[in-house]
Amino acid sequence: PPSHNLEMKHLPGADPELVLLSHRYEELERIPLSDMTREEINQLVQELGFYRKETPDAPVPEEFQFAPAKPLPTLLPHKAPAADGKSLSEQDKKEHPDL
């Protein structure tokens, strides 16, 4: 099924992998998919927070426009900049895990 902010590219001869990019297109992580079934891959995409669309051209709710917004468990935590340019405190992150 189509997912928002998820693009599939077929590279002949390459092992399949999910490449996660930041909003600046910086590579965050590569997840090998060779040993996974289609169902396992769909579950992974859902767990990562990608929004599943009904049809490829279906509208995406505003709260999912920049999804997935969940922090990746395999990445080291970092301070996300707040709207005013200041870093969020650890307490803010605990209270708002989606930031």
PDB file of C-alpha atoms in Angstrom:
ATOM      1  CA  PRO A   1       0.000   0.000   0.000  1.00  0.00           C
ATOM      2  CA  PRO A   2       1.187   3.553  -0.686  1.00  0.00           C
ATOM      3  CA  SER A   3       2.658   5.421   2.265  1.00  0.00           C
ATOM      4  CA  HIS A   4       3.290   9.141   2.666  1.00  0.00           C
ATOM      5  CA  ASN A   5       6.969  10.175   2.541  1.00  0.00           C
ATOM      6  CA  LEU A   6       7.990   6.691   1.436  1.00  0.00           C
ATOM      7  CA  GLU A   7       9.487   6.160  -1.999  1.00  0.00           C
ATOM      8  CA  MET A   8      10.609   2.854  -3.513  1.00  0.00           C
ATOM      9  CA  LYS A   9      13.491   2.746  -5.954  1.00  0.00           C
ATOM     10  CA  HIS A  10      14.503  -0.474  -7.677  1.00  0.00           C
ATOM     11  CA  LEU A  11      18.275  -0.774  -8.068  1.00  0.00           C
ATOM     12  CA  PRO A  12      19.164  -3.836 -10.168  1.00  0.00           C
ATOM     13  CA  GLY A  13      21.674  -6.103  -8.409  1.00  0.00           C
ATOM     14  CA  ALA A  14      21.433  -4.282  -5.059  1.00  0.00           C
ATOM     15  CA  ASP A  15      20.193  -5.949  -1.885  1.00  0.00           C
ATOM     16  CA  PRO A  16      16.914  -4.373  -0.769  1.00  0.00           C
ATOM     17  CA  GLU A  17      17.167  -1.957   2.124  1.00  0.00           C
ATOM     18  CA  LEU A  18      15.141   0.797   3.690  1.00  0.00           C
ATOM     19  CA  VAL A  19      17.113   4.036   3.756  1.00  0.00           C
ATOM     20  CA  LEU A  20      15.784   6.543   6.259  1.00  0.00           C
ATOM     21  CA  LEU A  21      16.486  10.197   5.496  1.00  0.00           C
ATOM     22  CA  SER A  22      16.054  13.380   7.513  1.00  0.00           C
ATOM     23  CA  HIS A  23      13.930  16.259   6.229  1.00  0.00           C
ATOM     24  CA  ARG A  24      17.213  17.609   4.792  1.00  0.00           C
ATOM     25  CA  TYR A  25      17.766  14.332   2.910  1.00  0.00           C
ATOM     26  CA  GLU A  26      20.629  13.348   5.208  1.00  0.00           C
ATOM     27  CA  GLU A  27      20.934   9.594   5.647  1.00  0.00           C
ATOM     28  CA  LEU A  28      19.928   8.503   9.149  1.00  0.00           C
ATOM     29  CA  GLU A  29      19.915   4.724   8.941  1.00  0.00           C
ATOM     30  CA  ARG A  30      19.880   1.759   6.545  1.00  0.00           C
ATOM     31  CA  ILE A  31      17.748  -1.273   7.388  1.00  0.00           C
ATOM     32  CA  PRO A  32      18.396  -4.473   5.375  1.00  0.00           C
ATOM     33  CA  LEU A  33      15.182  -6.025   4.025  1.00  0.00           C
ATOM     34  CA  SER A  34      16.534  -9.182   2.340  1.00  0.00           C
ATOM     35  CA  ASP A  35      15.482 -11.542   5.123  1.00  0.00           C
ATOM     36  CA  MET A  36      12.075  -9.951   5.728  1.00  0.00           C
ATOM     37  CA  THR A  37       8.698 -10.945   4.315  1.00  0.00           C
ATOM     38  CA  ARG A  38       6.346  -8.409   2.756  1.00  0.00           C
ATOM     39  CA  GLU A  39       4.212  -8.544   5.927  1.00  0.00           C
ATOM     40  CA  GLU A  40       7.259  -7.866   8.120  1.00  0.00           C
ATOM     41  CA  ILE A  41       8.281  -4.922   5.938  1.00  0.00           C
ATOM     42  CA  ASN A  42       4.749  -3.478   6.088  1.00  0.00           C
ATOM     43  CA  GLN A  43       4.788  -3.866   9.890  1.00  0.00           C
ATOM     44  CA  LEU A  44       8.191  -2.143  10.103  1.00  0.00           C
ATOM     45  CA  VAL A  45       6.984   0.792   8.001  1.00  0.00           C
ATOM     46  CA  GLN A  46       3.919   1.122  10.240  1.00  0.00           C
ATOM     47  CA  GLU A  47       6.034   0.928  13.427  1.00  0.00           C
ATOM     48  CA  LEU A  48       8.322   3.661  12.082  1.00  0.00           C
ATOM     49  CA  GLY A  49       5.277   5.930  11.822  1.00  0.00           C
ATOM     50  CA  PHE A  50       4.712   6.217   8.074  1.00  0.00           C
ATOM     51  CA  TYR A  51       1.132   7.173   7.180  1.00  0.00           C
ATOM     52  CA  ARG A  52      -0.622   4.599   4.976  1.00  0.00           C
ATOM     53  CA  LYS A  53      -2.765   6.225   2.283  1.00  0.00           C
ATOM     54  CA  GLU A  54      -5.978   4.713   0.898  1.00  0.00           C
ATOM     55  CA  THR A  55      -4.889   5.543  -2.676  1.00  0.00           C
ATOM     56  CA  PRO A  56      -1.646   7.016  -4.072  1.00  0.00           C
ATOM     57  CA  ASP A  57      -3.257  10.452  -4.594  1.00  0.00           C
ATOM     58  CA  ALA A  58      -5.282  10.509  -1.334  1.00  0.00           C
ATOM     59  CA  PRO A  59      -4.829  13.584   0.871  1.00  0.00           C
ATOM     60  CA  VAL A  60      -2.639  13.251   3.954  1.00  0.00           C
ATOM     61  CA  PRO A  61      -3.919  14.631   7.283  1.00  0.00           C
ATOM     62  CA  GLU A  62      -1.984  17.668   8.470  1.00  0.00           C
ATOM     63  CA  GLU A  63      -0.603  15.856  11.530  1.00  0.00           C
ATOM     64  CA  PHE A  64       1.102  13.329   9.219  1.00  0.00           C
ATOM     65  CA  GLN A  65       2.565  15.797   6.688  1.00  0.00           C
ATOM     66  CA  PHE A  66       6.053  15.486   8.166  1.00  0.00           C
ATOM     67  CA  ALA A  67       5.693  11.915   9.416  1.00  0.00           C
ATOM     68  CA  PRO A  68       7.303   9.772  10.466  1.00  0.00           C
ATOM     69  CA  ALA A  69       8.131  11.916  13.458  1.00  0.00           C
ATOM     70  CA  LYS A  70       8.991   9.130  15.872  1.00  0.00           C
ATOM     71  CA  PRO A  71      12.615   8.981  17.017  1.00  0.00           C
ATOM     72  CA  LEU A  72      14.369   5.908  15.721  1.00  0.00           C
ATOM     73  CA  PRO A  73      15.339   3.512  18.519  1.00  0.00           C
ATOM     74  CA  THR A  74      18.701   2.678  16.940  1.00  0.00           C
ATOM     75  CA  LEU A  75      19.842   6.295  16.670  1.00  0.00           C
ATOM     76  CA  LEU A  76      21.498   8.230  19.455  1.00  0.00           C
ATOM     77  CA  PRO A  77      19.200  10.853  20.956  1.00  0.00           C
ATOM     78  CA  HIS A  78      19.973  14.412  19.995  1.00  0.00           C
ATOM     79  CA  LYS A  79      18.601  17.788  20.916  1.00  0.00           C
ATOM     80  CA  ALA A  80      15.975  18.901  18.457  1.00  0.00           C
ATOM     81  CA  PRO A  81      15.794  22.644  17.843  1.00  0.00           C
ATOM     82  CA  ALA A  82      12.632  24.299  19.108  1.00  0.00           C
ATOM     83  CA  ALA A  83      10.623  26.737  17.006  1.00  0.00           C
ATOM     84  CA  ASP A  84      12.567  29.654  18.477  1.00  0.00           C
ATOM     85  CA  GLY A  85      15.897  28.017  17.577  1.00  0.00           C
ATOM     86  CA  LYS A  86      16.684  26.921  21.134  1.00  0.00           C
ATOM     87  CA  SER A  87      17.189  23.262  21.987  1.00  0.00           C
ATOM     88  CA  LEU A  88      14.456  21.342  23.744  1.00  0.00           C
ATOM     89  CA  SER A  89      15.197  20.214  27.277  1.00  0.00           C
ATOM     90  CA  GLU A  90      15.159  16.549  28.294  1.00  0.00           C
ATOM     91  CA  GLN A  91      12.004  17.286  30.330  1.00  0.00           C
ATOM     92  CA  ASP A  92      10.259  18.660  27.229  1.00  0.00           C
ATOM     93  CA  LYS A  93      11.164  15.508  25.320  1.00  0.00           C
ATOM     94  CA  LYS A  94       9.719  13.311  28.072  1.00  0.00           C
ATOM     95  CA  GLU A  95       6.489  15.290  28.168  1.00  0.00           C
ATOM     96  CA  HIS A  96       6.253  15.468  24.358  1.00  0.00           C
ATOM     97  CA  PRO A  97       7.864  12.301  22.912  1.00  0.00           C
ATOM     98  CA  ASP A  98       6.663  13.204  19.411  1.00  0.00           C
ATOM     99  CA  LEU A  99       8.951  16.281  19.271  1.00  0.00           C
TER     100      LEU A  99
END
